[in-house]
Coordinates of C-alpha atoms in Angstrom, one line a residue:
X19 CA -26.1 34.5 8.9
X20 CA -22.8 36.0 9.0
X21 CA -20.1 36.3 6.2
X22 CA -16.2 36.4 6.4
X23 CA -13.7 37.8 4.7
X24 CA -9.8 37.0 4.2
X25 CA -8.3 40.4 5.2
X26 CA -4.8 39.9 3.3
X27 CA -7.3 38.9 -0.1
X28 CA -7.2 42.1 -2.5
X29 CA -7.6 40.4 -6.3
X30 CA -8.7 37.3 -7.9
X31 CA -11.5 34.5 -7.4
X32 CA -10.1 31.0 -7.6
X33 CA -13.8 29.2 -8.6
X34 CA -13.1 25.6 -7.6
X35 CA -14.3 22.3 -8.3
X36 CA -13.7 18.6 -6.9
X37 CA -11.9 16.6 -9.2
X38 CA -10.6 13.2 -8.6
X39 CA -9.0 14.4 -5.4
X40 CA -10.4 12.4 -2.1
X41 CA -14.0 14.6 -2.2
X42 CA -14.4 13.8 -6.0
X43 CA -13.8 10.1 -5.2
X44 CA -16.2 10.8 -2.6
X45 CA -18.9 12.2 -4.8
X46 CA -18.3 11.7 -8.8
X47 CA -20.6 9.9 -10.3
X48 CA -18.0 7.6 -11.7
X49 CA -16.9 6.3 -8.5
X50 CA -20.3 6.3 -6.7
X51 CA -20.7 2.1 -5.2
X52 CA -23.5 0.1 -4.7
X53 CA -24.0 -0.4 -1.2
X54 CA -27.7 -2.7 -0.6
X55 CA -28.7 -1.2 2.6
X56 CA -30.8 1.8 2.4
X57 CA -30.7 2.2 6.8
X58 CA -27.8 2.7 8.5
X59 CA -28.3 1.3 12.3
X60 CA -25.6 2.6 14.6
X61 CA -22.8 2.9 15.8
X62 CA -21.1 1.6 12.7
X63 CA -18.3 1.6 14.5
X64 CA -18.8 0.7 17.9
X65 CA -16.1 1.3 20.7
X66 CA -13.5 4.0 20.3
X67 CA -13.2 5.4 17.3
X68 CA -13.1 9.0 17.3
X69 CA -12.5 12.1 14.1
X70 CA -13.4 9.2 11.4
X71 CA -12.5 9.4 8.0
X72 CA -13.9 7.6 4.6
X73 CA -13.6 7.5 1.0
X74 CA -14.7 5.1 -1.6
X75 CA -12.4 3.4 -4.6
X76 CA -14.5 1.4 -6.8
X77 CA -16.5 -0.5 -4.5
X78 CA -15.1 -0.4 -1.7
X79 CA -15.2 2.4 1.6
X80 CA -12.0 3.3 3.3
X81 CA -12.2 4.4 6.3
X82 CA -9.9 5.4 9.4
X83 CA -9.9 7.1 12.7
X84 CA -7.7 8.8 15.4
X85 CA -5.3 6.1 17.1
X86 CA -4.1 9.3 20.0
X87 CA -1.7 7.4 22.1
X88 CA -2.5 3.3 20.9
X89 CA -0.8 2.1 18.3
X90 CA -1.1 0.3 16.2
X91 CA -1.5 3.8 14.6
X92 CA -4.4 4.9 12.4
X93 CA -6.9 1.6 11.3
X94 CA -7.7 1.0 7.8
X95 CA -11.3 -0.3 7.8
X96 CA -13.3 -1.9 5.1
X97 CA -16.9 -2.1 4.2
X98 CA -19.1 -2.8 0.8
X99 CA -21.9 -1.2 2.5
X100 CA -21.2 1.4 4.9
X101 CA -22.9 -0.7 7.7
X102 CA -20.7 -3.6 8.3
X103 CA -16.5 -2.6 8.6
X104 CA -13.7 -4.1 9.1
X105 CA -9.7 -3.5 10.0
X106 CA -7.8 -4.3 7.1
X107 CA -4.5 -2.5 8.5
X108 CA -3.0 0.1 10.0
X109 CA -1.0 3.5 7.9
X110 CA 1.4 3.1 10.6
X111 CA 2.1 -1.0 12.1
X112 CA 5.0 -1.1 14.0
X113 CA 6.2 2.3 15.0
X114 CA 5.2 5.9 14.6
X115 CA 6.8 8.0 12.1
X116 CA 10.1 8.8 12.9
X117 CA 9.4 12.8 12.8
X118 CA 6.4 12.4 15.5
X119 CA 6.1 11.4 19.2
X120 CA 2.3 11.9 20.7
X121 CA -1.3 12.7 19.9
X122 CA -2.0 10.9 17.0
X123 CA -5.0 12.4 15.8
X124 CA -7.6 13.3 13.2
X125 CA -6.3 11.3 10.1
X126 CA -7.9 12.0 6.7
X127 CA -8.1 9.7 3.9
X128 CA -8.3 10.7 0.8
X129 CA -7.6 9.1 -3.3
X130 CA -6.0 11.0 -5.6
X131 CA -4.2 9.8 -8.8
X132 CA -3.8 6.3 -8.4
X133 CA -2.4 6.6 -4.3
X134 CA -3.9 7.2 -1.1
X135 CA -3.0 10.0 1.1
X136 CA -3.5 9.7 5.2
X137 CA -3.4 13.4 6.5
X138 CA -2.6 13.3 10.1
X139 CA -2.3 15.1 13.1
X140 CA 0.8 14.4 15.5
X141 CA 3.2 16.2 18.0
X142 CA 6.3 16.9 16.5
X143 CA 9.1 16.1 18.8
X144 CA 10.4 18.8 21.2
X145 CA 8.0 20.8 19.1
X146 CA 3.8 21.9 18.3
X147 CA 1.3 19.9 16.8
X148 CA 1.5 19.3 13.0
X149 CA -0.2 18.2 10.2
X150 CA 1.9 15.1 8.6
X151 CA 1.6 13.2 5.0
X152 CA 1.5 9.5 4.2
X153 CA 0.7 7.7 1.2
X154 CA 0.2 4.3 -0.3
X155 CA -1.2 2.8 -4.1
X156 CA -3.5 0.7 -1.5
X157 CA -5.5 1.0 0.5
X158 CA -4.1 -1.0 2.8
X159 CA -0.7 0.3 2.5
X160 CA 1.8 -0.2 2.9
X161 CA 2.4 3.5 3.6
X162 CA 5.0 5.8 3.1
X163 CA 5.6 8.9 5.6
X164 CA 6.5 12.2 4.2
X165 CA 7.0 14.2 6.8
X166 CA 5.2 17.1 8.7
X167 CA 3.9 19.7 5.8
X168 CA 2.8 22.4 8.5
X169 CA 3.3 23.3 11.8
X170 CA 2.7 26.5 13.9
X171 CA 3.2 27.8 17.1
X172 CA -0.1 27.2 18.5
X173 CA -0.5 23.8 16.8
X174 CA -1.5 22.8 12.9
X175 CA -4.5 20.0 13.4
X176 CA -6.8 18.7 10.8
X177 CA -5.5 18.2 7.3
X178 CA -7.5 18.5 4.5
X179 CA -7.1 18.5 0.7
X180 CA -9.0 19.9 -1.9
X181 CA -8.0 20.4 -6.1
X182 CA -9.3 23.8 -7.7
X183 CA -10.8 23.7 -11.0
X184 CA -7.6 24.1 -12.5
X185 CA -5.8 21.1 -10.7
X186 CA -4.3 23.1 -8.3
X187 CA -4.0 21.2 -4.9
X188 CA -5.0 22.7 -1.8
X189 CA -4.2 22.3 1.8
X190 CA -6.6 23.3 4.1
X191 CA -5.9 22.8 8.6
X192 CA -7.4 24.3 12.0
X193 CA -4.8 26.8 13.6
X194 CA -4.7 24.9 17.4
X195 CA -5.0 28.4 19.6
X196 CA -7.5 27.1 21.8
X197 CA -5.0 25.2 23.5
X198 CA -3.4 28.5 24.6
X199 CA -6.8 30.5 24.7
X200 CA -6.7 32.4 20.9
X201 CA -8.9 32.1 18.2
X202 CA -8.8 28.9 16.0
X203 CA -8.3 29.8 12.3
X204 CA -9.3 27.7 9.5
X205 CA -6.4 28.2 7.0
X206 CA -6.3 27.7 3.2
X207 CA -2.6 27.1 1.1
X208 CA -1.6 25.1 -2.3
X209 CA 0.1 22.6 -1.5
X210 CA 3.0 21.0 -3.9
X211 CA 2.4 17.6 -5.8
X212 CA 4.7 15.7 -3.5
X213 CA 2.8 16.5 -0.3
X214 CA 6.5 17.6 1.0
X215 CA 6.0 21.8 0.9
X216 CA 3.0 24.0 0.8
X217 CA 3.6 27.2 -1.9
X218 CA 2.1 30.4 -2.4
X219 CA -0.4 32.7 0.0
X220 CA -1.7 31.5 3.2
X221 CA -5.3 32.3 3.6
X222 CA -8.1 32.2 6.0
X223 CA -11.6 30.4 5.8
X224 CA -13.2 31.8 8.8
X225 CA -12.8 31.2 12.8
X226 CA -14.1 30.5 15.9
X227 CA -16.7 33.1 17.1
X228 CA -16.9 32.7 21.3
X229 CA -20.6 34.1 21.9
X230 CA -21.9 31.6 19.9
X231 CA -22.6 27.6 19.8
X232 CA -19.0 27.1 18.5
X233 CA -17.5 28.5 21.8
X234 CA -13.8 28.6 22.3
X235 CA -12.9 26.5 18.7
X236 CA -13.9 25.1 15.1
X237 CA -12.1 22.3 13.3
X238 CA -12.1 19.2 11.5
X239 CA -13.0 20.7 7.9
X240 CA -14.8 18.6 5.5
X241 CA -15.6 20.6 2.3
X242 CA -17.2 19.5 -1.1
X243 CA -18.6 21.2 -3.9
X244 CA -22.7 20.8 -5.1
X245 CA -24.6 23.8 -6.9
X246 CA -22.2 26.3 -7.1
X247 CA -20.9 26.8 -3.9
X248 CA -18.4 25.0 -1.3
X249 CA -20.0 23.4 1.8
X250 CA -17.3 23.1 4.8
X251 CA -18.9 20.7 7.4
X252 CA -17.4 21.7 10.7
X253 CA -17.3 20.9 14.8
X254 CA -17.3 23.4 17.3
X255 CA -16.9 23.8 21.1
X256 CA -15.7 21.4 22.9
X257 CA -15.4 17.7 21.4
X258 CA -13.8 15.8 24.9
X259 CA -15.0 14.5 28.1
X260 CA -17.8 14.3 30.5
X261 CA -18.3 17.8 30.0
X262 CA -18.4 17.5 26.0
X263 CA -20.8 20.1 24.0
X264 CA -19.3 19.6 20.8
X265 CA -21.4 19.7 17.4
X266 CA -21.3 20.0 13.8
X267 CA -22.1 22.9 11.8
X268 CA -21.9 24.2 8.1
X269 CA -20.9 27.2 6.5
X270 CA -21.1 28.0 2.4
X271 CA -18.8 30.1 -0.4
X272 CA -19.2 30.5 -4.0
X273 CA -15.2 30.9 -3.7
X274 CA -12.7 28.5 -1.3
X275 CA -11.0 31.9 -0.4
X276 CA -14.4 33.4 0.8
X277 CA -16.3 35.2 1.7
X278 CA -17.8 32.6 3.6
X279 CA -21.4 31.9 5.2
X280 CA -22.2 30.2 8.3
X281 CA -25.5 28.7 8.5
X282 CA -28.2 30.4 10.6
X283 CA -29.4 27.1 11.8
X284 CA -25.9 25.3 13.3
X285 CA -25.4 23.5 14.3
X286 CA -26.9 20.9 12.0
X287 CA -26.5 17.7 15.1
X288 CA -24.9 18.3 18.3
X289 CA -27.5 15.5 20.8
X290 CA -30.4 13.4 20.3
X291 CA -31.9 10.8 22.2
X292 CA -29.5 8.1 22.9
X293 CA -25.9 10.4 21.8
X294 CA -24.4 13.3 22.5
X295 CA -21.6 15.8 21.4
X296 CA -21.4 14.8 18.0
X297 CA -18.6 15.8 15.9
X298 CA -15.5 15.9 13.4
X299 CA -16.4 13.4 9.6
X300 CA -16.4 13.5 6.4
X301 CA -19.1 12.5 3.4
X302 CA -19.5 9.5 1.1
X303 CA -22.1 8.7 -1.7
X304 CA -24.2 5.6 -2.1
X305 CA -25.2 4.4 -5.4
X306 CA -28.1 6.3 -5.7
X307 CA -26.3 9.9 -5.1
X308 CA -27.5 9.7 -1.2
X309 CA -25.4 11.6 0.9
X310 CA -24.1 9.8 4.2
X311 CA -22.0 11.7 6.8
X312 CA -19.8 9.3 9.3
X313 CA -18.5 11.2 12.5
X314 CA -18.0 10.6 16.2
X315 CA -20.4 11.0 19.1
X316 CA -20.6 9.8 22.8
X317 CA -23.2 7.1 23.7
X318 CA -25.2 8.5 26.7
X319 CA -24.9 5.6 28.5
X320 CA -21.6 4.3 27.8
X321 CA -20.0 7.4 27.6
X322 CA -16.2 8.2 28.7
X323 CA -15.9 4.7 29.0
X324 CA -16.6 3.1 25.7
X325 CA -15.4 6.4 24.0
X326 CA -16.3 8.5 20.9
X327 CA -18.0 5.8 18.3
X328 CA -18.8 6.1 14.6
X329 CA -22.1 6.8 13.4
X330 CA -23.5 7.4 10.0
X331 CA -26.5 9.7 8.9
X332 CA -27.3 10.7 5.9
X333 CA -27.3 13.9 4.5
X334 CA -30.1 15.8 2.4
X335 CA -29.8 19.3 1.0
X336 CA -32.8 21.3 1.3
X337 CA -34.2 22.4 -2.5
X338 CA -35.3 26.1 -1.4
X339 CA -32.1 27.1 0.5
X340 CA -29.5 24.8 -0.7
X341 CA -28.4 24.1 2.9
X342 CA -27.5 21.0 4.3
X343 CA -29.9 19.1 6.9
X344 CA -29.7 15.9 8.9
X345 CA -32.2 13.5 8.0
X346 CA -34.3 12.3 11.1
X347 CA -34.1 8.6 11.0
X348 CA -34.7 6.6 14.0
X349 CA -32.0 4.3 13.0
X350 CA -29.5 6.6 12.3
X351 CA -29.1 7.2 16.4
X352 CA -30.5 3.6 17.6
X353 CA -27.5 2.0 19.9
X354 CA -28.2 -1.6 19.1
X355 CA -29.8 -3.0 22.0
X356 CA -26.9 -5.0 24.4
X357 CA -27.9 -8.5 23.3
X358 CA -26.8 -7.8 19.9
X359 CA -22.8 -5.6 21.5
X360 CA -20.8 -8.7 20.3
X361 CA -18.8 -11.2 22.6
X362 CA -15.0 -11.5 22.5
X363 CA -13.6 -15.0 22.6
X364 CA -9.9 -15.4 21.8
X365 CA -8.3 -19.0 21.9
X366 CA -5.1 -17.7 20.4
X367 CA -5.4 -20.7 18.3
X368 CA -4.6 -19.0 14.8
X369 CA -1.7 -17.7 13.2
X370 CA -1.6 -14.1 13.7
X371 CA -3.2 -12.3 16.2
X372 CA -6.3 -9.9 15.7
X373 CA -5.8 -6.5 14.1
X374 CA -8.1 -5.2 16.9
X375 CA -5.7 -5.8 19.9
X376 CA -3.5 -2.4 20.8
X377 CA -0.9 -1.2 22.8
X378 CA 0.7 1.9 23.9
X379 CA 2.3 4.1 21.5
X380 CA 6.3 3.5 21.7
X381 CA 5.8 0.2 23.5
X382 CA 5.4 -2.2 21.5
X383 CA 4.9 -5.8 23.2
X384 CA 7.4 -9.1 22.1
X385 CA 4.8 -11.6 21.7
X386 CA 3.9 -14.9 19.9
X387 CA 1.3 -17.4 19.3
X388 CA 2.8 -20.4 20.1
X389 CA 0.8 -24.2 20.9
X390 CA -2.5 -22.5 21.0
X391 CA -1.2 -19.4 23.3
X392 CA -0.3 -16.2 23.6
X393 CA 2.6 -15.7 25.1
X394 CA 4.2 -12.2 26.3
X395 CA 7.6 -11.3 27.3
X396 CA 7.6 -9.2 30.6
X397 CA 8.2 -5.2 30.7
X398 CA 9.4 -3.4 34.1
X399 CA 7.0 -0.2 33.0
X400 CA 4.7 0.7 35.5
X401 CA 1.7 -1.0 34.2
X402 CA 3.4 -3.6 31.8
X403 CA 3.8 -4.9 28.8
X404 CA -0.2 -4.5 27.4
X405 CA -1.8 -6.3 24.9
X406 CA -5.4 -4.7 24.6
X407 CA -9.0 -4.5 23.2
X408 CA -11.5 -1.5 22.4
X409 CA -14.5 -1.7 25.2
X410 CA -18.1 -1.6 23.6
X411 CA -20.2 -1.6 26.5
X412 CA -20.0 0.5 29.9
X413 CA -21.0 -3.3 31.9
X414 CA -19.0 -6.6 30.9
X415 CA -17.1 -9.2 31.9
X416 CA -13.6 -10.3 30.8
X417 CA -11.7 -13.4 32.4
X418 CA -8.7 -14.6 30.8
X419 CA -6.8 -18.6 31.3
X420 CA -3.2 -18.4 32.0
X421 CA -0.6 -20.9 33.3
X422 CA 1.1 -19.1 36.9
X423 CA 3.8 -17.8 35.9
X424 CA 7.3 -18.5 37.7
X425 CA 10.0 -16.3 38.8
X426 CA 9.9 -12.2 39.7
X427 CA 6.9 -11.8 37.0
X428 CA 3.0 -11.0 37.6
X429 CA 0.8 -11.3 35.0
X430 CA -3.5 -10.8 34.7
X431 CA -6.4 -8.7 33.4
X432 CA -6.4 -5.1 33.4
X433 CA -8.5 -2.4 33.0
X434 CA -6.3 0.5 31.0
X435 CA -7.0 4.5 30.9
X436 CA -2.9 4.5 29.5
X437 CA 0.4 4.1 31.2
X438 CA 0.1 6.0 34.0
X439 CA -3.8 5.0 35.1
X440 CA -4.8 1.4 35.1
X441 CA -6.1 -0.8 37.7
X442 CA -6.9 -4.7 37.2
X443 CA -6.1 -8.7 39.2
X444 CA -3.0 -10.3 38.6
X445 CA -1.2 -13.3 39.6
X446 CA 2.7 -14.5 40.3
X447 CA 4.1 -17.4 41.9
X448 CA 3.4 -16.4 45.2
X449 CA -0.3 -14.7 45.0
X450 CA -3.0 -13.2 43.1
X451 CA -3.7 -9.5 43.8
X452 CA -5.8 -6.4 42.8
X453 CA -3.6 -3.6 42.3
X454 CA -4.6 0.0 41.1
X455 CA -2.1 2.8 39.0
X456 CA -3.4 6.5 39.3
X457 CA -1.4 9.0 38.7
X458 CA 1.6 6.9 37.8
X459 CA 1.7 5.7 41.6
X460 CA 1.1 1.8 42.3
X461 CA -0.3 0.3 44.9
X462 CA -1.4 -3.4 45.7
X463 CA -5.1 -3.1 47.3
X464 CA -5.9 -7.1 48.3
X465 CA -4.1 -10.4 47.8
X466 CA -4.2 -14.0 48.6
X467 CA -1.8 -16.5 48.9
X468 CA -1.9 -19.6 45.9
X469 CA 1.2 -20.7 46.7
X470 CA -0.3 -24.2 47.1
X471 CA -2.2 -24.0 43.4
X472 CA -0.5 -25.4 40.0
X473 CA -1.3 -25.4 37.0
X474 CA -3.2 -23.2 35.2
X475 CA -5.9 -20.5 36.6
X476 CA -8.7 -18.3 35.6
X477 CA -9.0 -14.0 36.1
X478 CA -12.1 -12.7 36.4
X479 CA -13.0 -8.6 36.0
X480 CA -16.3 -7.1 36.4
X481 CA -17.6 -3.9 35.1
X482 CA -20.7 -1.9 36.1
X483 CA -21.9 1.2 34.8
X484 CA -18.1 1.7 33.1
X485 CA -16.7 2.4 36.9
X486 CA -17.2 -0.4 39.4
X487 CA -14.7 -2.6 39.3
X488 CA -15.0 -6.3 41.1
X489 CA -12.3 -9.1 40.7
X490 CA -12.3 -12.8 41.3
X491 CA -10.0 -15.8 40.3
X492 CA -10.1 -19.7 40.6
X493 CA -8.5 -23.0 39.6
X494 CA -9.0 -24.3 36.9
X495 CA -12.6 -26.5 37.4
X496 CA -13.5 -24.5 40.8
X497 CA -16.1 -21.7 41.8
X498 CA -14.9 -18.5 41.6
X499 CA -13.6 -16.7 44.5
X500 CA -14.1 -13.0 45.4
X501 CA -10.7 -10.6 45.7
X502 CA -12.7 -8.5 48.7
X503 CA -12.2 -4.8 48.0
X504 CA -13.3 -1.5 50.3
X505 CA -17.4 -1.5 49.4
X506 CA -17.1 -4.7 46.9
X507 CA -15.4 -2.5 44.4
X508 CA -12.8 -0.4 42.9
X509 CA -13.8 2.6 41.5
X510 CA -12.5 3.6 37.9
X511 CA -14.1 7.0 37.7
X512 CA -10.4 8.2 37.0
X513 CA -9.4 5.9 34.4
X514 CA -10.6 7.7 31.1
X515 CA -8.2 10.2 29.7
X516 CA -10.0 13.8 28.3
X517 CA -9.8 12.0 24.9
X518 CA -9.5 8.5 25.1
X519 CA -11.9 5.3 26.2
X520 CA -10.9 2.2 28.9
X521 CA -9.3 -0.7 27.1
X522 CA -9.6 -4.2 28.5
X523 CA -6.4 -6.4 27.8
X524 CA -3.5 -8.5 29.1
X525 CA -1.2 -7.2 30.7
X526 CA 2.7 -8.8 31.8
X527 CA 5.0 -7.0 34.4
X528 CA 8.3 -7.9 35.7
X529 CA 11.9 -8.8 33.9
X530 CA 12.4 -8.8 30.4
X531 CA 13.4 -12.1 30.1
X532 CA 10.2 -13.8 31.6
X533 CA 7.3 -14.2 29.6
X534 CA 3.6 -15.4 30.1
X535 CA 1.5 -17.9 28.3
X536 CA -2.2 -16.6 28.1
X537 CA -4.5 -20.0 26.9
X538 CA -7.7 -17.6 26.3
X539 CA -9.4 -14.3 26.9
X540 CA -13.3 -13.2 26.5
X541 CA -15.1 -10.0 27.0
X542 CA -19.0 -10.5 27.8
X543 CA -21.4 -7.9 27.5
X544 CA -23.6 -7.6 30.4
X545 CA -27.5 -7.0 30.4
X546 CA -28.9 -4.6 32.7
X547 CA -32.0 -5.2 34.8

């Protein structure tokens, strides 16, 4: 075990306590729910939904995740039972706080004093990362911004607050020096009632140390009081990618200023059977005091592709030590087995269209649902205008209806990493065609002429094992016919950014003026031999 020490700390012990801040709404008594299910089976939140975030109110769980670079930004999820959630709304709708531009990450939800607070992570413009403020009396918002409350050099990530026993509020964040190669600082400050300033001595928690499991960072603080000391859950090394080794660890005070303990045993969950790199949550409390932890981790199998997904396992504290440990519960790592990954079917035959369905951050889509349709106006952006869905398995299909459109516009079914890598079949008035974006560079791979087809007709796209990608089309009543491609696919190894998962969706390319009418969309999960 090793202790730490705030070098700048000469007097005083602050001993500190959660009150009805977001960890005592987490943990009082007075706000712990009844929730009926006492096995969690995972992911509870299947597709991409990395850095999550809950707290209870009542009887209900909040919860949210990182949004990065698809808005809408930040979900609002609900559940009664920590099992089964759903979107409810989004901190941020329309646009992205005026202040911000990029990497919308990490947000932390919290209750305290009749409002909700989102802490969040964003890229200030022409500036560094910073932590940012937004609050609501719901849940559900709507949501006020308040700004950035810290940003440094290196980057300000993480947000987290905390009340000392004396009221006090606290801001604790993660210093971002790994992304220039320095030590990654887990910093303590009050912070003023308004959430607009932070007052008073800055001071550390503890940091990275590079020889061990945490390599090169730690971040994404979660901290709550039991018996006497603070307990900061933590992730260290590195939380992204293929190459992910991320994992969560714990480390132990008697005083939020230190010194502080790391456990001799992190980290406490890093792999297991069917996940890996698991990382960056927070805590909640059934009814019965049962500690559950709800975090991130990469399925094995669909990995990059369907992105970081939230899982739920609970917590129990050992009585001899006082440490946290994982319980080992087969259900707490299951991935539900594919006949049970849900099918998609949109007939656009409501009112409003599904809280589910994303774009990219600063280009909002003009669409409508008009005569049982979706219909979206055309964008001259390299990819589109995109209308898109999470992917939940690394082998489905998706086929969409749509009527040919007319004029200088192509419209179809793509497969999106973000703007500048996408690849997917669409159709004009002249032809349908495969097309690929890498590297912000377009090209058109194979095409056919239709010139001689009316009407409406039908996109097919099939994925195997998250990368092979195989397109078809038809008229509307006829068998589907191949779009022939160099070895009977195109391969989307380079779609996934280093933090993000595909997305499956619509997209519409060509003069603003034109628009496309979309009759339906589906995402099938395929089974594997």
């Amino acid at each position: 075990m090793k202790y730490f020490t705030n070098p700048i700390l000469i007097i005083s012990c602050f001993f500190l306590i959660l009150s009805s801040c977001k960890n005592g709404d987490k943990s009082s008594k007075e706000e712990i729910t009844s929730t009926e299910k006492t096995s969690i089976t995972n992911p509870v939140l299947p597709g991409d939904y990395a850095d999550p975030s809950v707290v209870r109110k009542g009887n209900d769980y909040w919860a949210t995740a990182t949004s990065s670079e698809w808005a809408p930004l930040f979900p609002i999820l609900h559940s009664d039972n920590l099992q089964d959630w759903k979107i409810k709304g989004h901190v941020f709708p329309d646009k992205r706080p005026d202040w911000a531009e990029a990497h919308f990450w990490a947000p932390e939800i919290a209750y305290d004093n009749g409002k909700f607070y989102i802490y969040y992570t964003a890229k200030k413009k022409d500036g560094p990362l910073c932590v940012g403020v937004a609050s609501a009396d719901k849940a559900t918002g709507p949501y006020k911004d308040h700004g950035p409350i810290v940003c440094q050099e290196a980057g300000a990530i993480d947000g987290f607050q905390i009340r000392d026993e004396e009221g006090n509020l606290f801001l604790i964040w993660k210093e971002d020096g790994n992304s220039r190669g320095e030590p990654t600082p887990m910093w303590g400050q009050r912070m003023n009632e308004d959430r607009t300033a932070l007052i008073g001595e800055r001071f550390e928690l503890f940091r990275n140390e590079p020889d061990t499991w945490e390599g090169n960072l730690v971040e994404g603080a979660y901290l709550l009081k039991k018996n006497g000391y603070y307990y900061t859950f933590y992730s260290g090394d590195s939380c992204c990618g293929r190459g992910c080794t991320y994992g969560i660890g714990v480390a132990r005070a008697k005083n939020l200023r230190g010194p502080w303990e790391k456990y001799e045993k992190n980290p406490l969950k890093k792999e297991t059977e069917n996940w890996k790199c698991a990382g960056h949550g927070s805590m909640v409390q059934d009814n019965n005091g049962r500690y559950f932890f709800l975090y991130h981790a990469y399925n094995k199998n669909g990995t990059v592709y369907t992105g970081r997904q939230g899982l739920i396992s609970e917590v129990v504290w050992n009585k001899k030590t006082g440490w946290p440990e994982f319980k080992d519960e087969a259900a707490d790592f299951k991935m539900p087995e594919r006949s049970e990954i849900p099918e998609y079917h949109a007939d656009f035959s409501t009112a409003d269209l599904s809280p589910y369905w994303q774009w990219p951050v600063g280009i909002k889509p003009e669409f409508k649902l008009q005569d049982d349709a979706l219909i979206i106006q055309a964008n001259e952006d390299n990819i589109g205008a995109v209308l898109a869905r999470r992917t939940l398995s690394p082998d489905y299909k998706a086929t969409t209806k749509l009527n040919i459109p007319t004029g200088n516009i192509e419209a179809g079914l793509s497969a999106i990493g973000d703007v500048h890598n996408a690849l997917g079949i669409s159709v004009s008035d002249q032809e349908v065609f495969v097309w690929k974006v890498k590297d912000a560079k377009r090209e058109k791979l194979v095409s056919k002429n239709i010139t001689q087809t009316k009407g409406a007709i039908e996109l097919k796209l099939l994925v195997n094992d998250g990368e092979k990608y195989s397109f078809s089309w038809r008229e509307e009543g006829s068998d589907w016919q191949p779009l022939d491609v160099k070895n009977n696919f195109v391969n989307g190894y380079y779609l996934p950014p280093w933090d993000r998962a595909v997305r499956i969706g619509l997209t519409v390319k060509g003069k603003e003026n034109k628009t496309a009418k979309f009759n339906a969309f589906h995402i099938n999960p395929l089974k594997k031999d």
